[in-house]
Amino acid sequence: MILTLKSSFSSAHFYAQPLWDKTQNQNTFGRCYTQYGHGHNYTLEVGFILHNSAEIQKKSEYQNLLTQLTTRLDHEHLNFVIPEFKDKVPTTENIALYFLDKLKLSVSEKDLSYIKLYEMDTLWTEIRL
């Protein structure tokens, strides 16, 4: 069985490659390359593998974990506040990898099926494990 849980958060970010000049950043990142950045209302969705029906009791534990992880990023500018994004562009893909690393600190990889991070309803990234 796969238990699917979600947690939402809002964050700001900007895309910039410090090794590039302004023109190359604008050409590569378009409207996402701005001085102050922009924000999104993200939704993190995680599929947890339940190995038997008795494990449904883990639902609140897993939901609390997701809430803790997303609360850390909620209403923050990722480039300035989250250490992992000081030198890494906080793309949807990199934010999803950030969550995967954090989840692995609390949950065995064998208990994770997938992670989806929605930047908007029509744009997301997915990691299948």
mmCIF file of N, CA, C and O in Angstrom, residues 6-105:
data_model
loop_
_atom_site.group_PDB
_atom_site.id
_atom_site.type_symbol
_atom_site.label_atom_id
_atom_site.label_comp_id
_atom_site.label_asym_id
_atom_site.label_seq_id
_atom_site.Cartn_x
_atom_site.Cartn_y
_atom_site.Cartn_z
ATOM 1 N N LYS A 6 0.293 15.117 1.919
ATOM 2 C CA LYS A 6 0.697 16.400 1.336
ATOM 3 C C LYS A 6 0.883 17.438 2.424
ATOM 4 O O LYS A 6 0.255 17.372 3.478
ATOM 5 N N SER A 7 1.733 18.407 2.109
ATOM 6 C CA SER A 7 1.915 19.573 2.964
ATOM 7 C C SER A 7 2.298 20.747 2.069
ATOM 8 O O SER A 7 3.134 20.595 1.171
ATOM 9 N N SER A 8 1.688 21.888 2.310
ATOM 10 C CA SER A 8 1.914 23.060 1.463
ATOM 11 C C SER A 8 2.736 24.116 2.180
ATOM 12 O O SER A 8 2.762 24.172 3.413
ATOM 13 N N PHE A 9 3.391 24.954 1.386
ATOM 14 C CA PHE A 9 4.175 26.062 1.923
ATOM 15 C C PHE A 9 4.358 27.102 0.826
ATOM 16 O O PHE A 9 4.193 26.809 -0.359
ATOM 17 N N SER A 10 4.676 28.303 1.237
ATOM 18 C CA SER A 10 4.942 29.400 0.300
ATOM 19 C C SER A 10 6.364 29.876 0.521
ATOM 20 O O SER A 10 6.774 30.105 1.665
ATOM 21 N N SER A 11 7.106 30.013 -0.569
ATOM 22 C CA SER A 11 8.491 30.472 -0.467
ATOM 23 C C SER A 11 8.841 31.344 -1.652
ATOM 24 O O SER A 11 8.263 31.203 -2.730
ATOM 25 N N ALA A 12 9.820 32.197 -1.432
ATOM 26 C CA ALA A 12 10.382 33.002 -2.513
ATOM 27 C C ALA A 12 11.749 32.452 -2.883
ATOM 28 O O ALA A 12 12.418 31.799 -2.068
ATOM 29 N N HIS A 13 12.150 32.727 -4.108
ATOM 30 C CA HIS A 13 13.482 32.333 -4.564
ATOM 31 C C HIS A 13 13.818 33.128 -5.816
ATOM 32 O O HIS A 13 12.961 33.766 -6.408
ATOM 33 N N PHE A 14 15.074 33.098 -6.186
ATOM 34 C CA PHE A 14 15.448 33.605 -7.495
ATOM 35 C C PHE A 14 16.459 32.655 -8.099
ATOM 36 O O PHE A 14 17.135 31.907 -7.400
ATOM 37 N N TYR A 15 16.498 32.680 -9.410
ATOM 38 C CA TYR A 15 17.448 31.861 -10.141
ATOM 39 C C TYR A 15 18.584 32.749 -10.608
ATOM 40 O O TYR A 15 18.355 33.756 -11.273
ATOM 41 N N ALA A 16 19.792 32.377 -10.268
ATOM 42 C CA ALA A 16 20.971 33.081 -10.741
ATOM 43 C C ALA A 16 22.167 32.158 -10.622
ATOM 44 O O ALA A 16 22.330 31.470 -9.614
ATOM 45 N N GLN A 17 22.966 32.131 -11.637
ATOM 46 C CA GLN A 17 24.221 31.400 -11.623
ATOM 47 C C GLN A 17 25.321 32.447 -11.443
ATOM 48 O O GLN A 17 25.566 33.252 -12.341
ATOM 49 N N PRO A 18 25.959 32.480 -10.258
ATOM 50 C CA PRO A 18 26.921 33.540 -9.973
ATOM 51 C C PRO A 18 28.127 33.572 -10.918
ATOM 52 O O PRO A 18 28.777 34.599 -11.047
ATOM 53 N N LEU A 19 28.427 32.472 -11.572
ATOM 54 C CA LEU A 19 29.557 32.444 -12.501
ATOM 55 C C LEU A 19 29.230 33.083 -13.850
ATOM 56 O O LEU A 19 30.133 33.299 -14.660
ATOM 57 N N TRP A 20 27.938 33.362 -14.091
ATOM 58 C CA TRP A 20 27.511 33.942 -15.364
ATOM 59 C C TRP A 20 27.294 35.436 -15.230
ATOM 60 O O TRP A 20 26.980 35.942 -14.155
ATOM 61 N N ASP A 21 27.371 36.122 -16.375
ATOM 62 C CA ASP A 21 27.042 37.546 -16.368
ATOM 63 C C ASP A 21 25.525 37.724 -16.448
ATOM 64 O O ASP A 21 24.760 36.758 -16.592
ATOM 65 N N LYS A 22 25.096 38.982 -16.328
ATOM 66 C CA LYS A 22 23.667 39.293 -16.304
ATOM 67 C C LYS A 22 22.950 38.796 -17.562
ATOM 68 O O LYS A 22 21.858 38.217 -17.478
ATOM 69 N N THR A 23 23.561 38.976 -18.714
ATOM 70 C CA THR A 23 22.928 38.571 -19.979
ATOM 71 C C THR A 23 22.716 37.067 -20.037
ATOM 72 O O THR A 23 21.631 36.599 -20.405
ATOM 73 N N GLN A 24 23.717 36.305 -19.657
ATOM 74 C CA GLN A 24 23.579 34.842 -19.703
ATOM 75 C C GLN A 24 22.532 34.369 -18.695
ATOM 76 O O GLN A 24 21.750 33.464 -18.988
ATOM 77 N N ASN A 25 22.490 34.977 -17.498
ATOM 78 C CA ASN A 25 21.453 34.634 -16.517
ATOM 79 C C ASN A 25 20.071 34.968 -17.056
ATOM 80 O O ASN A 25 19.139 34.159 -16.943
ATOM 81 N N GLN A 26 19.899 36.151 -17.655
ATOM 82 C CA GLN A 26 18.594 36.530 -18.211
ATOM 83 C C GLN A 26 18.187 35.600 -19.342
ATOM 84 O O GLN A 26 17.027 35.196 -19.426
ATOM 85 N N ASN A 27 19.122 35.244 -20.212
ATOM 86 C CA ASN A 27 18.807 34.354 -21.331
ATOM 87 C C ASN A 27 18.441 32.954 -20.858
ATOM 88 O O ASN A 27 17.583 32.298 -21.446
ATOM 89 N N THR A 28 19.087 32.506 -19.812
ATOM 90 C CA THR A 28 18.842 31.149 -19.310
ATOM 91 C C THR A 28 17.592 31.074 -18.440
ATOM 92 O O THR A 28 16.765 30.183 -18.597
ATOM 93 N N PHE A 29 17.436 32.014 -17.510
ATOM 94 C CA PHE A 29 16.380 31.931 -16.511
ATOM 95 C C PHE A 29 15.179 32.825 -16.800
ATOM 96 O O PHE A 29 14.158 32.720 -16.112
ATOM 97 N N GLY A 30 15.275 33.698 -17.801
ATOM 98 C CA GLY A 30 14.139 34.526 -18.192
ATOM 99 C C GLY A 30 13.603 35.343 -17.034
ATOM 100 O O GLY A 30 14.347 35.964 -16.294
ATOM 101 N N ARG A 31 12.278 35.309 -16.878
ATOM 102 C CA ARG A 31 11.613 36.101 -15.837
ATOM 103 C C ARG A 31 11.959 35.644 -14.422
ATOM 104 O O ARG A 31 11.695 36.359 -13.455
ATOM 105 N N CYS A 32 12.543 34.467 -14.288
ATOM 106 C CA CYS A 32 12.928 33.988 -12.958
ATOM 107 C C CYS A 32 14.226 34.636 -12.475
ATOM 108 O O CYS A 32 14.602 34.479 -11.324
ATOM 109 N N TYR A 33 14.906 35.349 -13.368
ATOM 110 C CA TYR A 33 16.120 36.063 -12.983
ATOM 111 C C TYR A 33 15.760 37.511 -12.678
ATOM 112 O O TYR A 33 15.573 38.334 -13.564
ATOM 113 N N THR A 34 15.599 37.819 -11.399
ATOM 114 C CA THR A 34 15.289 39.173 -10.945
ATOM 115 C C THR A 34 16.100 39.437 -9.684
ATOM 116 O O THR A 34 16.568 38.504 -9.028
ATOM 117 N N GLN A 35 16.219 40.690 -9.336
ATOM 118 C CA GLN A 35 17.019 41.058 -8.173
ATOM 119 C C GLN A 35 16.467 40.460 -6.885
ATOM 120 O O GLN A 35 17.215 39.980 -6.043
ATOM 121 N N TYR A 36 15.156 40.503 -6.724
ATOM 122 C CA TYR A 36 14.558 40.061 -5.468
ATOM 123 C C TYR A 36 13.886 38.693 -5.558
ATOM 124 O O TYR A 36 13.544 38.111 -4.549
ATOM 125 N N GLY A 37 13.670 38.204 -6.742
ATOM 126 C CA GLY A 37 13.050 36.909 -6.919
ATOM 127 C C GLY A 37 11.538 36.982 -6.999
ATOM 128 O O GLY A 37 10.961 38.040 -7.222
ATOM 129 N N HIS A 38 10.933 35.858 -6.825
ATOM 130 C CA HIS A 38 9.485 35.725 -6.888
ATOM 131 C C HIS A 38 9.102 34.536 -6.016
ATOM 132 O O HIS A 38 9.969 33.830 -5.518
ATOM 133 N N GLY A 39 7.822 34.324 -5.827
ATOM 134 C CA GLY A 39 7.392 33.259 -4.933
ATOM 135 C C GLY A 39 6.428 32.288 -5.578
ATOM 136 O O GLY A 39 5.882 32.535 -6.651
ATOM 137 N N HIS A 40 6.251 31.183 -4.890
ATOM 138 C CA HIS A 40 5.318 30.136 -5.313
ATOM 139 C C HIS A 40 4.609 29.586 -4.088
ATOM 140 O O HIS A 40 5.142 29.612 -2.981
ATOM 141 N N ASN A 41 3.444 29.044 -4.319
ATOM 142 C CA ASN A 41 2.737 28.257 -3.323
ATOM 143 C C ASN A 41 2.978 26.802 -3.702
ATOM 144 O O ASN A 41 2.383 26.295 -4.648
ATOM 145 N N TYR A 42 3.883 26.169 -3.011
ATOM 146 C CA TYR A 42 4.294 24.803 -3.302
ATOM 147 C C TYR A 42 3.429 23.801 -2.543
ATOM 148 O O TYR A 42 2.918 24.099 -1.468
ATOM 149 N N THR A 43 3.360 22.592 -3.091
ATOM 150 C CA THR A 43 2.781 21.465 -2.364
ATOM 151 C C THR A 43 3.742 20.290 -2.466
ATOM 152 O O THR A 43 4.139 19.890 -3.565
ATOM 153 N N LEU A 44 4.136 19.782 -1.323
ATOM 154 C CA LEU A 44 4.969 18.585 -1.246
ATOM 155 C C LEU A 44 4.050 17.386 -1.062
ATOM 156 O O LEU A 44 3.206 17.382 -0.167
ATOM 157 N N GLU A 45 4.204 16.402 -1.923
ATOM 158 C CA GLU A 45 3.437 15.161 -1.830
ATOM 159 C C GLU A 45 4.432 14.016 -1.717
ATOM 160 O O GLU A 45 5.382 13.944 -2.501
ATOM 161 N N VAL A 46 4.204 13.146 -0.750
ATOM 162 C CA VAL A 46 5.103 12.006 -0.548
ATOM 163 C C VAL A 46 4.279 10.739 -0.462
ATOM 164 O O VAL A 46 3.250 10.691 0.220
ATOM 165 N N GLY A 47 4.740 9.717 -1.157
ATOM 166 C CA GLY A 47 4.139 8.392 -1.072
ATOM 167 C C GLY A 47 4.964 7.528 -0.129
ATOM 168 O O GLY A 47 6.136 7.261 -0.390
ATOM 169 N N PHE A 48 4.348 7.153 0.987
ATOM 170 C CA PHE A 48 5.000 6.291 1.965
ATOM 171 C C PHE A 48 4.523 4.861 1.753
ATOM 172 O O PHE A 48 3.325 4.625 1.605
ATOM 173 N N ILE A 49 5.437 3.924 1.741
ATOM 174 C CA ILE A 49 5.083 2.516 1.567
ATOM 175 C C ILE A 49 4.685 1.932 2.921
ATOM 176 O O ILE A 49 5.445 2.013 3.886
ATOM 177 N N LEU A 50 3.489 1.389 2.975
ATOM 178 C CA LEU A 50 3.030 0.676 4.169
ATOM 179 C C LEU A 50 3.159 -0.816 3.863
ATOM 180 O O LEU A 50 2.557 -1.316 2.920
ATOM 181 N N HIS A 51 3.941 -1.491 4.639
ATOM 182 C CA HIS A 51 4.236 -2.899 4.371
ATOM 183 C C HIS A 51 3.140 -3.835 4.858
ATOM 184 O O HIS A 51 3.090 -5.002 4.459
ATOM 185 N N ASN A 52 2.259 -3.328 5.737
ATOM 186 C CA ASN A 52 1.081 -4.081 6.160
ATOM 187 C C ASN A 52 0.047 -3.075 6.655
ATOM 188 O O ASN A 52 0.358 -1.910 6.912
ATOM 189 N N SER A 53 -1.181 -3.520 6.779
ATOM 190 C CA SER A 53 -2.275 -2.600 7.119
ATOM 191 C C SER A 53 -2.128 -1.998 8.524
ATOM 192 O O SER A 53 -2.650 -0.914 8.790
ATOM 193 N N ALA A 54 -1.401 -2.637 9.398
ATOM 194 C CA ALA A 54 -1.214 -2.107 10.748
ATOM 195 C C ALA A 54 -0.367 -0.838 10.737
ATOM 196 O O ALA A 54 -0.436 -0.030 11.668
ATOM 197 N N GLU A 55 0.420 -0.644 9.687
ATOM 198 C CA GLU A 55 1.288 0.533 9.617
ATOM 199 C C GLU A 55 0.532 1.830 9.330
ATOM 200 O O GLU A 55 1.137 2.892 9.327
ATOM 201 N N ILE A 56 -0.774 1.755 9.111
ATOM 202 C CA ILE A 56 -1.559 2.977 8.897
ATOM 203 C C ILE A 56 -1.443 3.896 10.123
ATOM 204 O O ILE A 56 -1.624 5.112 10.021
ATOM 205 N N GLN A 57 -1.075 3.323 11.260
ATOM 206 C CA GLN A 57 -0.875 4.120 12.474
ATOM 207 C C GLN A 57 0.248 5.142 12.308
ATOM 208 O O GLN A 57 0.340 6.105 13.067
ATOM 209 N N LYS A 58 1.102 4.958 11.312
ATOM 210 C CA LYS A 58 2.199 5.886 11.063
ATOM 211 C C LYS A 58 1.747 7.163 10.358
ATOM 212 O O LYS A 58 2.524 8.093 10.189
ATOM 213 N N LYS A 59 0.484 7.209 9.963
ATOM 214 C CA LYS A 59 -0.012 8.349 9.191
ATOM 215 C C LYS A 59 0.254 9.673 9.901
ATOM 216 O O LYS A 59 0.786 10.606 9.303
ATOM 217 N N SER A 60 -0.110 9.793 11.155
ATOM 218 C CA SER A 60 0.067 11.076 11.847
ATOM 219 C C SER A 60 1.550 11.391 12.043
ATOM 220 O O SER A 60 1.964 12.546 11.944
ATOM 221 N N GLU A 61 2.353 10.382 12.279
ATOM 222 C CA GLU A 61 3.807 10.577 12.407
ATOM 223 C C GLU A 61 4.379 11.132 11.093
ATOM 224 O O GLU A 61 5.147 12.098 11.093
ATOM 225 N N TYR A 62 3.998 10.522 9.983
ATOM 226 C CA TYR A 62 4.479 10.970 8.672
ATOM 227 C C TYR A 62 3.951 12.365 8.340
ATOM 228 O O TYR A 62 4.679 13.200 7.808
ATOM 229 N N GLN A 63 2.682 12.629 8.661
ATOM 230 C CA GLN A 63 2.133 13.950 8.370
ATOM 231 C C GLN A 63 2.844 15.020 9.193
ATOM 232 O O GLN A 63 3.153 16.093 8.682
ATOM 233 N N ASN A 64 3.112 14.727 10.444
ATOM 234 C CA ASN A 64 3.857 15.668 11.284
ATOM 235 C C ASN A 64 5.251 15.937 10.731
ATOM 236 O O ASN A 64 5.725 17.080 10.753
ATOM 237 N N LEU A 65 5.890 14.914 10.233
ATOM 238 C CA LEU A 65 7.214 15.068 9.628
ATOM 239 C C LEU A 65 7.155 16.001 8.422
ATOM 240 O O LEU A 65 7.957 16.929 8.299
ATOM 241 N N LEU A 66 6.183 15.761 7.534
ATOM 242 C CA LEU A 66 6.045 16.633 6.360
ATOM 243 C C LEU A 66 5.774 18.070 6.767
ATOM 244 O O LEU A 66 6.344 19.012 6.196
ATOM 245 N N THR A 67 4.911 18.250 7.744
ATOM 246 C CA THR A 67 4.588 19.599 8.213
ATOM 247 C C THR A 67 5.826 20.287 8.779
ATOM 248 O O THR A 67 6.072 21.468 8.500
ATOM 249 N N GLN A 68 6.621 19.569 9.543
ATOM 250 C CA GLN A 68 7.857 20.144 10.083
ATOM 251 C C GLN A 68 8.801 20.559 8.950
ATOM 252 O O GLN A 68 9.409 21.638 9.006
ATOM 253 N N LEU A 69 8.940 19.709 7.946
ATOM 254 C CA LEU A 69 9.851 20.007 6.835
ATOM 255 C C LEU A 69 9.389 21.220 6.038
ATOM 256 O O LEU A 69 10.208 22.082 5.686
ATOM 257 N N THR A 70 8.106 21.296 5.744
ATOM 258 C CA THR A 70 7.619 22.411 4.935
ATOM 259 C C THR A 70 7.536 23.704 5.747
ATOM 260 O O THR A 70 7.751 24.790 5.192
ATOM 261 N N THR A 71 7.272 23.600 7.040
ATOM 262 C CA THR A 71 7.231 24.794 7.885
ATOM 263 C C THR A 71 8.586 25.492 7.885
ATOM 264 O O THR A 71 8.659 26.725 7.919
ATOM 265 N N ARG A 72 9.645 24.738 7.820
ATOM 266 C CA ARG A 72 11.002 25.318 7.792
ATOM 267 C C ARG A 72 11.188 26.242 6.584
ATOM 268 O O ARG A 72 11.898 27.241 6.667
ATOM 269 N N LEU A 73 10.538 25.932 5.462
ATOM 270 C CA LEU A 73 10.681 26.731 4.246
ATOM 271 C C LEU A 73 9.555 27.738 4.058
ATOM 272 O O LEU A 73 9.655 28.633 3.214
ATOM 273 N N ASP A 74 8.503 27.631 4.859
ATOM 274 C CA ASP A 74 7.321 28.462 4.671
ATOM 275 C C ASP A 74 7.620 29.942 4.937
ATOM 276 O O ASP A 74 8.178 30.304 5.971
ATOM 277 N N HIS A 75 7.227 30.776 3.990
ATOM 278 C CA HIS A 75 7.395 32.232 4.061
ATOM 279 C C HIS A 75 8.855 32.647 4.247
ATOM 280 O O HIS A 75 9.154 33.607 4.940
ATOM 281 N N GLU A 76 9.737 31.923 3.605
ATOM 282 C CA GLU A 76 11.162 32.242 3.619
ATOM 283 C C GLU A 76 11.633 32.500 2.197
ATOM 284 O O GLU A 76 11.046 31.996 1.243
ATOM 285 N N HIS A 77 12.695 33.277 2.071
ATOM 286 C CA HIS A 77 13.372 33.428 0.783
ATOM 287 C C HIS A 77 14.477 32.383 0.782
ATOM 288 O O HIS A 77 15.456 32.500 1.523
ATOM 289 N N LEU A 78 14.310 31.352 -0.010
ATOM 290 C CA LEU A 78 15.179 30.177 0.051
ATOM 291 C C LEU A 78 16.648 30.511 -0.153
ATOM 292 O O LEU A 78 17.510 29.940 0.514
ATOM 293 N N ASN A 79 16.952 31.425 -1.073
ATOM 294 C CA ASN A 79 18.344 31.755 -1.357
ATOM 295 C C ASN A 79 19.063 32.360 -0.152
ATOM 296 O O ASN A 79 20.271 32.216 -0.017
ATOM 297 N N PHE A 80 18.327 33.043 0.710
ATOM 298 C CA PHE A 80 18.949 33.764 1.806
ATOM 299 C C PHE A 80 18.846 33.067 3.153
ATOM 300 O O PHE A 80 19.678 33.307 4.033
ATOM 301 N N VAL A 81 17.840 32.228 3.339
ATOM 302 C CA VAL A 81 17.562 31.671 4.660
ATOM 303 C C VAL A 81 17.965 30.206 4.794
ATOM 304 O O VAL A 81 18.405 29.774 5.856
ATOM 305 N N ILE A 82 17.818 29.447 3.750
ATOM 306 C CA ILE A 82 18.085 28.004 3.813
ATOM 307 C C ILE A 82 19.527 27.742 3.375
ATOM 308 O O ILE A 82 19.880 27.984 2.211
ATOM 309 N N PRO A 83 20.378 27.262 4.283
ATOM 310 C CA PRO A 83 21.807 27.109 3.962
ATOM 311 C C PRO A 83 22.076 26.280 2.705
ATOM 312 O O PRO A 83 23.005 26.579 1.955
ATOM 313 N N GLU A 84 21.271 25.266 2.462
ATOM 314 C CA GLU A 84 21.496 24.398 1.293
ATOM 315 C C GLU A 84 21.331 25.148 -0.030
ATOM 316 O O GLU A 84 21.792 24.670 -1.073
ATOM 317 N N PHE A 85 20.671 26.315 -0.002
ATOM 318 C CA PHE A 85 20.446 27.057 -1.239
ATOM 319 C C PHE A 85 21.282 28.329 -1.334
ATOM 320 O O PHE A 85 21.065 29.162 -2.198
ATOM 321 N N LYS A 86 22.260 28.460 -0.468
ATOM 322 C CA LYS A 86 23.168 29.607 -0.572
ATOM 323 C C LYS A 86 24.017 29.489 -1.839
ATOM 324 O O LYS A 86 24.317 30.493 -2.473
ATOM 325 N N ASP A 87 24.416 28.276 -2.197
ATOM 326 C CA ASP A 87 25.265 28.051 -3.367
ATOM 327 C C ASP A 87 24.622 27.138 -4.405
ATOM 328 O O ASP A 87 25.294 26.713 -5.338
ATOM 329 N N LYS A 88 23.359 26.822 -4.219
ATOM 330 C CA LYS A 88 22.650 25.939 -5.151
ATOM 331 C C LYS A 88 21.367 26.637 -5.572
ATOM 332 O O LYS A 88 20.622 27.137 -4.735
ATOM 333 N N VAL A 89 21.101 26.673 -6.876
ATOM 334 C CA VAL A 89 19.890 27.327 -7.382
ATOM 335 C C VAL A 89 18.670 26.540 -6.896
ATOM 336 O O VAL A 89 18.577 25.333 -7.125
ATOM 337 N N PRO A 90 17.732 27.193 -6.200
ATOM 338 C CA PRO A 90 16.568 26.483 -5.655
ATOM 339 C C PRO A 90 15.483 26.235 -6.711
ATOM 340 O O PRO A 90 14.380 26.760 -6.646
ATOM 341 N N THR A 91 15.831 25.411 -7.684
ATOM 342 C CA THR A 91 14.843 24.983 -8.674
ATOM 343 C C THR A 91 13.888 24.007 -8.003
ATOM 344 O O THR A 91 14.166 23.490 -6.904
ATOM 345 N N THR A 92 12.796 23.735 -8.648
ATOM 346 C CA THR A 92 11.845 22.758 -8.111
ATOM 347 C C THR A 92 12.545 21.420 -7.887
ATOM 348 O O THR A 92 12.326 20.745 -6.876
ATOM 349 N N GLU A 93 13.417 21.047 -8.819
ATOM 350 C CA GLU A 93 14.141 19.771 -8.703
ATOM 351 C C GLU A 93 15.061 19.772 -7.481
ATOM 352 O O GLU A 93 15.106 18.794 -6.727
ATOM 353 N N ASN A 94 15.788 20.859 -7.289
ATOM 354 C CA ASN A 94 16.704 20.923 -6.147
ATOM 355 C C ASN A 94 15.965 20.999 -4.814
ATOM 356 O O ASN A 94 16.436 20.465 -3.810
ATOM 357 N N ILE A 95 14.816 21.649 -4.792
ATOM 358 C CA ILE A 95 14.021 21.680 -3.561
ATOM 359 C C ILE A 95 13.496 20.276 -3.247
ATOM 360 O O ILE A 95 13.497 19.844 -2.092
ATOM 361 N N ALA A 96 13.075 19.549 -4.266
ATOM 362 C CA ALA A 96 12.617 18.160 -4.052
ATOM 363 C C ALA A 96 13.759 17.300 -3.510
ATOM 364 O O ALA A 96 13.547 16.490 -2.589
ATOM 365 N N LEU A 97 14.961 17.461 -4.045
ATOM 366 C CA LEU A 97 16.115 16.714 -3.540
ATOM 367 C C LEU A 97 16.435 17.108 -2.094
ATOM 368 O O LEU A 97 16.828 16.259 -1.288
ATOM 369 N N TYR A 98 16.272 18.378 -1.765
ATOM 370 C CA TYR A 98 16.429 18.845 -0.390
ATOM 371 C C TYR A 98 15.473 18.076 0.528
ATOM 372 O O TYR A 98 15.871 17.561 1.579
ATOM 373 N N PHE A 99 14.200 17.992 0.121
ATOM 374 C CA PHE A 99 13.224 17.266 0.942
ATOM 375 C C PHE A 99 13.573 15.781 1.037
ATOM 376 O O PHE A 99 13.416 15.179 2.101
ATOM 377 N N LEU A 100 14.036 15.193 -0.043
ATOM 378 C CA LEU A 100 14.422 13.783 0.008
ATOM 379 C C LEU A 100 15.535 13.572 1.027
ATOM 380 O O LEU A 100 15.463 12.647 1.844
ATOM 381 N N ASP A 101 16.552 14.427 0.995
ATOM 382 C CA ASP A 101 17.645 14.308 1.969
ATOM 383 C C ASP A 101 17.128 14.432 3.400
ATOM 384 O O ASP A 101 17.537 13.673 4.279
ATOM 385 N N LYS A 102 16.230 15.369 3.627
ATOM 386 C CA LYS A 102 15.683 15.564 4.974
ATOM 387 C C LYS A 102 14.810 14.383 5.398
ATOM 388 O O LYS A 102 14.857 13.952 6.551
ATOM 389 N N LEU A 103 14.009 13.863 4.474
ATOM 390 C CA LEU A 103 13.164 12.705 4.799
ATOM 391 C C LEU A 103 14.005 11.494 5.180
ATOM 392 O O LEU A 103 13.663 10.756 6.106
ATOM 393 N N LYS A 104 15.111 11.292 4.479
ATOM 394 C CA LYS A 104 15.967 10.133 4.739
ATOM 395 C C LYS A 104 16.597 10.173 6.128
ATOM 396 O O LYS A 104 17.077 9.154 6.613
ATOM 397 N N LEU A 105 16.589 11.341 6.761
ATOM 398 C CA LEU A 105 17.098 11.425 8.128
ATOM 399 C C LEU A 105 16.127 10.811 9.132
ATOM 400 O O LEU A 105 16.519 10.444 10.243
#
